Coordinates of C-alpha atoms in Angstrom, one line a residue:
M1 CA 0.0 0.0 0.0
E2 CA 1.3 3.4 -0.9
K3 CA 2.0 5.8 1.9
Q4 CA -0.5 8.4 0.7
N5 CA -3.3 5.8 1.1
L6 CA -2.5 5.2 4.7
P7 CA -4.2 7.0 7.6
V8 CA -2.7 9.8 9.6
V9 CA -2.5 8.5 13.2
V10 CA -3.5 11.1 15.8
V11 CA -2.4 10.3 19.4
G12 CA -5.0 11.5 21.9
A13 CA -8.7 12.4 21.6
G14 CA -8.4 15.7 23.5
P15 CA -9.3 19.1 22.1
V16 CA -6.3 19.4 19.8
G17 CA -6.2 15.8 18.7
L18 CA -9.9 15.9 17.7
A19 CA -9.4 19.2 16.0
A20 CA -6.6 17.6 14.0
A21 CA -8.9 14.8 12.9
A22 CA -11.6 17.4 11.8
H23 CA -9.0 19.2 9.7
L24 CA -7.8 16.0 8.2
V25 CA -11.4 15.0 7.2
E26 CA -11.9 18.5 5.7
R27 CA -8.8 17.9 3.6
G28 CA -9.9 14.5 2.5
I29 CA -7.2 12.7 4.5
E30 CA -8.2 9.7 6.6
P31 CA -7.4 10.1 10.3
L32 CA -7.2 7.5 13.0
V33 CA -7.4 8.9 16.5
L34 CA -6.0 6.6 19.2
E35 CA -7.2 7.4 22.7
A36 CA -5.9 5.6 25.8
G37 CA -9.0 6.4 27.8
A38 CA -12.5 5.1 27.6
S39 CA -14.0 8.3 26.1
A40 CA -13.0 11.5 24.4
A41 CA -11.1 14.1 26.5
T42 CA -10.2 11.7 29.2
A43 CA -7.6 14.1 30.7
V44 CA -10.0 17.1 30.5
R45 CA -12.6 15.0 32.4
E46 CA -10.1 14.7 35.3
W47 CA -10.4 18.5 35.9
A48 CA -14.1 18.7 35.0
H49 CA -14.7 20.9 38.0
V50 CA -12.3 23.6 36.9
R51 CA -13.6 26.5 34.9
L52 CA -11.6 27.6 31.8
F53 CA -10.4 31.1 31.6
S54 CA -11.1 31.2 27.9
P55 CA -14.7 31.6 26.7
W56 CA -16.6 29.2 24.4
A57 CA -15.8 31.3 21.4
E58 CA -12.1 30.6 21.9
V59 CA -12.2 26.8 22.7
T60 CA -14.0 25.4 19.7
D61 CA -12.3 24.8 16.3
P62 CA -13.8 26.1 13.0
A63 CA -13.3 22.8 11.1
A64 CA -14.8 20.9 14.0
E65 CA -17.8 23.2 14.1
K66 CA -18.4 22.5 10.4
L67 CA -18.2 18.8 11.0
L68 CA -20.7 19.1 13.9
A69 CA -23.2 21.4 12.1
P70 CA -25.2 18.7 10.2
T71 CA -26.0 17.0 13.5
G72 CA -27.8 20.2 14.7
W73 CA -25.0 21.0 17.1
T74 CA -24.6 24.7 18.0
R75 CA -21.9 26.3 20.0
P76 CA -22.9 27.5 23.5
D77 CA -22.9 31.2 24.1
G78 CA -19.5 32.3 23.0
T79 CA -19.1 34.8 25.9
T80 CA -19.6 32.3 28.6
Y81 CA -16.9 30.2 30.3
P82 CA -17.2 26.4 30.3
T83 CA -15.8 24.0 32.9
G84 CA -13.7 21.1 31.8
G85 CA -16.8 19.0 32.2
D86 CA -18.8 21.3 30.0
W87 CA -16.1 21.3 27.3
A88 CA -15.9 17.5 27.3
D89 CA -19.7 16.8 27.3
Q90 CA -21.0 19.6 25.1
Y91 CA -18.2 19.8 22.5
L92 CA -15.5 17.2 22.6
Q93 CA -17.5 14.0 23.0
P94 CA -20.0 15.1 20.3
L95 CA -17.1 15.8 18.0
A96 CA -15.6 12.4 18.7
D97 CA -19.1 10.8 18.1
V98 CA -19.3 12.5 14.7
L99 CA -15.9 11.1 13.8
G100 CA -17.2 7.7 14.6
D101 CA -14.9 4.8 14.0
K102 CA -12.1 7.2 13.2
V103 CA -11.7 7.4 16.9
R104 CA -10.6 4.3 18.9
Y105 CA -10.7 4.2 22.6
A106 CA -8.7 2.1 25.1
A107 CA -5.9 2.2 22.6
T108 CA -2.6 3.1 24.3
V109 CA 0.3 4.0 22.0
T110 CA 3.4 2.4 23.3
G111 CA 5.8 3.1 20.4
V112 CA 6.2 4.8 17.1
A113 CA 9.0 4.0 14.5
R114 CA 9.7 4.0 10.8
A115 CA 8.7 0.6 9.5
G116 CA 11.7 -1.7 9.6
R117 CA 14.1 1.2 10.7
D118 CA 15.2 2.0 14.2
R119 CA 16.5 5.6 14.8
I120 CA 20.0 4.7 13.7
V121 CA 19.2 3.6 10.1
D122 CA 19.5 6.1 7.3
S123 CA 18.9 4.0 4.3
G124 CA 15.4 4.4 2.8
R125 CA 14.1 6.0 5.9
R126 CA 12.1 8.8 4.5
E127 CA 10.3 6.4 2.1
Q128 CA 9.1 4.1 4.9
P129 CA 5.7 4.6 6.5
F130 CA 5.4 4.8 10.3
T131 CA 4.5 1.8 12.4
V132 CA 2.5 2.6 15.6
H133 CA 2.5 0.0 18.4
V134 CA -0.7 -0.1 20.4
E135 CA -1.8 -1.9 23.5
T136 CA -5.5 -2.5 24.1
A137 CA -7.4 -2.7 27.3
D138 CA -7.3 -6.5 27.4
G139 CA -3.5 -6.5 27.1
G140 CA -3.5 -7.3 23.5
E141 CA -1.0 -5.7 21.1
E142 CA -1.2 -4.6 17.5
R143 CA 0.7 -2.5 14.9
I144 CA -0.9 0.2 12.8
T145 CA 0.8 1.5 9.7
A146 CA 0.5 5.3 9.1
R147 CA 1.6 7.9 6.6
A148 CA 2.2 10.5 9.3
V149 CA 1.8 10.8 13.1
I150 CA 0.4 13.8 15.0
D151 CA 1.0 13.5 18.7
A152 CA -1.6 15.4 20.7
S153 CA -1.3 13.3 23.8
G154 CA -0.6 16.4 26.0
T155 CA 1.3 16.5 29.3
W156 CA -1.4 15.7 31.8
S157 CA 0.0 12.3 32.7
V158 CA 3.4 13.6 33.9
P159 CA 3.0 16.4 36.5
G160 CA 6.0 18.2 37.8
P161 CA 7.3 17.1 41.3
M162 CA 7.6 19.2 44.5
G163 CA 11.4 19.1 44.4
A164 CA 12.8 22.4 43.1
G165 CA 15.5 20.6 41.1
G166 CA 12.9 18.8 38.9
L167 CA 13.2 15.6 40.8
P168 CA 10.9 14.5 43.6
A169 CA 11.9 15.9 47.0
L170 CA 13.3 13.3 49.4
G171 CA 10.3 11.6 51.0
E172 CA 7.9 13.0 48.4
K173 CA 7.0 9.5 47.0
S174 CA 6.5 7.9 50.4
A175 CA 4.2 10.8 51.5
S176 CA 2.0 10.3 48.4
D177 CA -1.1 9.6 50.6
H178 CA -1.1 13.3 51.6
I179 CA 0.0 14.8 48.3
T180 CA -2.0 15.5 45.1
Y181 CA -0.8 16.9 41.8
R182 CA -4.3 18.1 40.7
V183 CA -6.6 21.0 41.7
P184 CA -9.0 19.3 44.1
D185 CA -12.7 19.2 43.5
L186 CA -14.0 20.6 46.7
T187 CA -17.6 20.1 45.7
H188 CA -17.1 16.3 46.2
P189 CA -17.9 15.5 49.9
A190 CA -14.9 13.2 50.4
V191 CA -12.5 15.6 48.8
R192 CA -14.0 18.5 50.8
A193 CA -13.5 16.6 54.0
R194 CA -9.9 16.0 53.2
Y195 CA -9.2 19.8 53.2
A196 CA -11.9 21.3 55.5
G197 CA -10.5 22.5 58.8
R198 CA -7.0 21.5 57.7
R199 CA -3.7 23.2 56.9
T200 CA -2.7 22.7 53.2
A201 CA 0.5 23.6 51.4
V202 CA 0.0 24.7 47.8
V203 CA 3.2 24.5 45.8
G204 CA 3.3 26.4 42.5
S205 CA 2.8 29.9 41.0
G206 CA 0.7 29.5 37.9
A207 CA -3.0 29.5 37.1
S208 CA -3.6 26.1 38.7
A209 CA -2.1 27.3 41.9
F210 CA -4.3 30.4 41.8
T211 CA -7.3 28.2 41.3
A212 CA -6.4 26.0 44.3
L213 CA -5.8 29.0 46.5
A214 CA -9.1 30.6 45.5
L215 CA -11.0 27.3 46.2
L216 CA -9.3 26.8 49.6
A217 CA -10.1 30.5 50.4
D218 CA -13.8 29.9 49.7
L219 CA -13.6 26.8 51.9
A220 CA -12.0 28.7 54.7
G221 CA -14.9 31.1 54.6
E222 CA -17.2 28.2 55.4
E223 CA -15.1 25.9 57.5
A224 CA -13.1 27.1 60.5
D225 CA -9.4 26.4 60.8
T226 CA -9.0 25.9 57.0
H227 CA -5.8 27.5 55.9
A228 CA -3.5 27.4 52.8
V229 CA 0.3 27.9 52.9
W230 CA 1.4 29.1 49.5
I231 CA 4.9 27.9 48.7
L232 CA 6.7 30.1 46.2
R233 CA 10.2 29.4 44.9
R234 CA 10.7 33.2 44.3
G235 CA 9.7 36.3 46.0
I236 CA 6.4 38.2 45.5
G237 CA 6.6 41.0 43.0
D238 CA 4.4 43.0 40.6
A239 CA 3.8 40.0 38.3
T240 CA 3.3 37.3 41.0
Y241 CA -0.5 37.3 40.6
G242 CA -0.6 37.4 36.8
G243 CA -1.9 40.1 34.6
G244 CA -4.9 41.2 36.7
E245 CA -7.0 43.8 35.1
A246 CA -4.4 44.2 32.3
D247 CA -5.0 40.6 31.1
Q248 CA -6.9 40.4 27.9
L249 CA -8.4 37.1 29.2
P250 CA -10.4 38.7 32.0
A251 CA -11.2 35.4 33.7
R252 CA -7.5 34.6 33.9
G253 CA -6.7 38.0 35.3
A254 CA -9.5 37.6 37.8
L255 CA -8.2 34.3 38.9
G256 CA -4.9 35.9 40.0
L257 CA -6.7 38.6 41.8
R258 CA -8.7 36.0 43.7
A259 CA -5.4 34.4 44.8
K260 CA -4.1 37.8 45.9
A261 CA -7.3 38.3 47.9
A262 CA -6.9 35.0 49.6
V263 CA -3.5 36.1 50.9
E264 CA -4.7 39.6 51.9
K265 CA -7.7 38.2 53.8
G266 CA -5.5 35.8 55.7
H267 CA -7.0 32.6 54.2
A268 CA -3.5 31.9 52.8
S269 CA 0.0 32.8 53.9
A270 CA 2.8 33.0 51.4
V271 CA 6.2 31.5 52.0
T272 CA 8.7 32.9 49.5
G273 CA 12.1 31.8 48.3
F274 CA 11.3 28.3 49.5
R275 CA 12.8 25.5 47.3
T276 CA 11.6 22.2 48.7
E277 CA 14.3 19.6 49.3
A278 CA 12.6 17.1 51.6
V279 CA 9.3 16.0 53.0
E280 CA 9.3 14.6 56.5
R281 CA 6.6 12.8 58.5
D282 CA 5.4 14.3 61.7
G283 CA 2.9 11.7 62.9
D284 CA 0.1 11.9 60.3
R285 CA 1.3 15.4 59.1
L286 CA 4.0 16.5 56.8
V287 CA 6.9 19.0 57.3
L288 CA 8.4 20.6 54.2
V289 CA 12.2 21.3 54.4
A290 CA 13.9 23.8 52.1
E291 CA 17.3 23.7 50.5
D292 CA 18.4 26.4 52.9
G293 CA 17.4 24.4 55.9
R294 CA 14.1 26.2 56.7
R295 CA 11.4 24.0 58.0
L296 CA 7.7 24.9 57.7
D297 CA 5.1 24.2 60.4
A298 CA 3.5 20.9 59.8
V299 CA 0.7 20.7 57.2
D300 CA -2.0 18.1 56.7
E301 CA -2.1 18.0 52.9
V302 CA 0.1 19.2 50.0
I303 CA -1.2 20.3 46.6
V304 CA 1.7 20.3 44.1
L305 CA 1.0 22.4 41.0
T306 CA 4.4 22.9 39.4
G307 CA 3.5 22.3 35.8
F308 CA 3.7 19.3 33.5
R309 CA 6.2 17.7 31.2
P310 CA 5.9 15.6 28.0
D311 CA 6.1 11.8 27.9
L312 CA 8.6 11.1 25.1
S313 CA 9.2 7.5 25.9
F314 CA 7.1 6.1 23.1
L315 CA 8.8 8.3 20.6
S316 CA 12.3 7.1 21.4
E317 CA 12.9 5.5 17.9
L318 CA 12.1 8.8 16.1
R319 CA 14.5 11.5 15.3
L320 CA 13.0 14.5 17.1
G321 CA 14.5 18.0 17.2
L322 CA 13.8 19.1 20.8
D323 CA 15.1 22.1 22.7
E324 CA 17.4 21.0 25.6
R325 CA 15.6 23.2 28.1
L326 CA 11.9 22.9 27.3
Q327 CA 11.7 19.6 25.3
A328 CA 9.7 21.6 22.7
P329 CA 10.5 21.6 19.0
T330 CA 13.7 23.6 18.5
A331 CA 12.2 26.3 16.2
L332 CA 9.3 26.8 18.6
A333 CA 11.2 26.9 21.9
P334 CA 12.7 30.4 21.5
L335 CA 9.2 31.8 21.1
I336 CA 7.9 30.3 24.3
D337 CA 10.9 30.0 26.6
P338 CA 9.8 31.4 30.1
N339 CA 13.5 32.3 30.7
V340 CA 12.9 35.0 28.1
H341 CA 9.1 35.5 27.7
S342 CA 7.6 36.2 31.1
C343 CA 4.4 37.6 29.7
G344 CA 3.6 34.5 27.6
T345 CA 4.2 36.2 24.3
V346 CA 3.8 33.6 21.6
Y347 CA 4.0 34.4 17.9
P348 CA 1.7 32.6 15.5
H349 CA 3.3 29.4 14.4
G350 CA 2.6 26.4 12.3
V351 CA 4.2 23.5 10.4
Q352 CA 7.6 25.1 10.0
E353 CA 8.1 25.7 13.7
L354 CA 6.7 22.3 14.5
S355 CA 8.7 20.1 12.1
H356 CA 11.4 17.7 13.2
P357 CA 14.3 15.9 11.4
E358 CA 11.9 13.0 11.2
Q359 CA 9.6 14.1 8.4
D360 CA 5.8 13.9 8.9
V361 CA 5.8 13.5 12.7
Y362 CA 4.5 16.4 14.8
L363 CA 4.0 17.2 18.4
V364 CA 1.0 19.5 18.8
G365 CA -1.1 21.1 21.5
M366 CA 0.3 21.3 25.0
K367 CA 2.8 18.6 24.2
S368 CA 4.4 20.9 21.6
Y369 CA 5.2 23.3 24.4
G370 CA 7.2 20.7 26.4
R371 CA 7.7 22.2 29.8
A372 CA 6.6 25.7 29.0
P373 CA 3.7 26.7 31.3
T374 CA 1.2 28.6 29.2
F375 CA -0.9 27.3 26.3
L376 CA -4.2 28.3 24.7
A377 CA -6.5 25.9 22.9
M378 CA -6.8 28.2 19.8
T379 CA -3.0 28.0 19.5
G380 CA -3.3 24.3 19.1
Y381 CA -6.1 24.6 16.6
E382 CA -4.0 26.8 14.4
Q383 CA -1.1 24.4 14.7
V384 CA -3.1 21.5 13.3
R385 CA -4.7 23.6 10.6
S386 CA -1.3 24.4 9.3
I387 CA 0.0 20.9 9.7
T388 CA -2.9 19.3 7.9
A389 CA -2.6 21.8 5.1
A390 CA 1.0 20.8 4.7
L391 CA 0.1 17.1 4.7
A392 CA -2.5 17.8 1.9
G393 CA 0.2 19.5 -0.2
D394 CA -1.3 23.0 0.3
H395 CA 2.0 24.7 1.3
E396 CA 0.7 28.2 0.8
A397 CA -2.1 27.6 3.4
A398 CA 0.3 25.8 5.7
E399 CA 2.7 28.8 5.7
R400 CA -0.1 31.4 6.1
V401 CA -0.3 31.3 9.8
E402 CA -2.9 33.8 11.1
L403 CA -4.0 34.0 14.7
T404 CA -4.9 36.7 17.2
L405 CA -4.1 35.8 20.7
P406 CA -4.9 37.7 23.9
E407 CA -2.3 39.5 25.9
T408 CA -1.5 38.6 29.5
G409 CA -0.4 42.0 30.6
V410 CA 2.4 40.5 32.6
C411 CA 6.0 41.4 32.0
G412 CA 9.4 41.0 33.6
G413 CA 11.4 38.5 35.5
A414 CA 10.4 35.0 34.3
G415 CA 14.0 33.9 34.1
L416 CA 14.9 35.0 37.6
F417 CA 15.8 32.4 40.1
D418 CA 15.0 33.5 43.6
E419 CA 14.6 37.3 43.4
P420 CA 11.2 39.0 43.4
D421 CA 10.0 39.5 39.8
T422 CA 9.6 43.3 40.0
A423 CA 11.7 44.3 37.1
Q424 CA 9.9 45.8 34.1
G425 CA 10.8 46.4 30.5
D426 CA 13.7 45.0 28.5
E427 CA 16.0 45.4 31.6
G428 CA 13.9 42.9 33.5
G429 CA 15.1 39.9 31.6
G430 CA 12.7 39.7 28.7
C431 CA 9.5 41.8 28.9
C432 CA 8.5 40.5 25.5
A433 CA 9.3 43.6 23.6
V434 CA 8.7 42.8 19.9
P435 CA 9.4 44.2 16.5
A436 CA 6.5 45.6 14.4
T437 CA 6.5 42.5 12.2
L438 CA 8.0 39.1 12.2
Q439 CA 8.7 36.5 9.5
I440 CA 6.7 33.5 10.3
G441 CA 6.4 30.4 8.1
G442 CA 7.2 32.3 4.9
S443 CA 4.6 35.0 5.4
R444 CA 4.6 38.5 7.0
T445 CA 2.4 38.7 10.1
S446 CA 2.0 40.9 13.0
P447 CA 3.4 39.5 16.3
L448 CA 0.5 38.6 18.5
P449 CA 1.0 37.8 22.2
S450 CA -0.8 35.0 24.1

């Protein structure tokens, strides 16, 4: 069978994976979506209780909407904000249902390679199709042959540890019964009981940490003796709480302001410059110990929200070009590196920035960002639009990357180690100052921050 007659395998039936399938169908290319879970958007469903800070208008894909339209589906009010559960039930699962047998569930991808070629072999490599190894729910194995692979498996399965050096803190694994790496659903009675009237450490400084702090603050207003200890590896500065009112995603800005209010009202106390080295038991409680020897008062629970990282294990036989810091594609990494871009500025990007030495394999969605902390769904939708155009041979459309992204309003200091991030402007270590235009994928576009 010629390569062009083979399907394009899409790994993951999440928002970007399903959008990729919709764009492939629109281009007349057969997709096969392989989802490890039992339904679409398995990862999204695990944070079903969390409300997105992007409205409905920014979390649905145009090609997907066209595919859904004949079923009578209509997008919910574009100005309202869905929860993860809303997103999964009202958009992602219906989209997967329309795709029908183009989506396979309980199919875990365990390896991808060039047929008959490990990563060492050069001879005839480009002409060979891909072979995708799959494990099914009953433990069975099979191989699927594909013309291209789009990996939209995300990073949800590999959360960052508590340890500041990127490895688990000493004692972190053995204390797992009191540690979670997800924003807790405090509407669930058993989960609520775990944190009500307790002292909880929240480790992290991004939107997930803001969400956890806000939820714990609400709980503290209802349940006596509930308190959060916010563990920050840096000091508190102008950008600690995000963009606030300057954020063009108002819900994201408001989330940071809720976290700030939690601290100011005394529902949470901030501990700065604390880089966790060890977790020690104190009876049924935990004591966090910093690299500098500081020891916190014992806490009952710990919520670790230090970001995520990609699982690259099943791609080990492919020749990927990844940045040594972020584990993102090398051409994309400079645009999203938090050591440089503290306000999340991301220029529009597509197939050229997402290509690898191994032709016709792409990491998309959150996985394309590697360890970078900020990603918007519409960025992923534009990525797969460009990639599918390239796979269809429409190179002009693939290179014409057009996308307007909201601005965070946060600048300065993302690359700092322990100092408060109060610096502003170019002298602050990368405030995201940009030129008037930027060459992207062969076309002239305006730089648009995310």
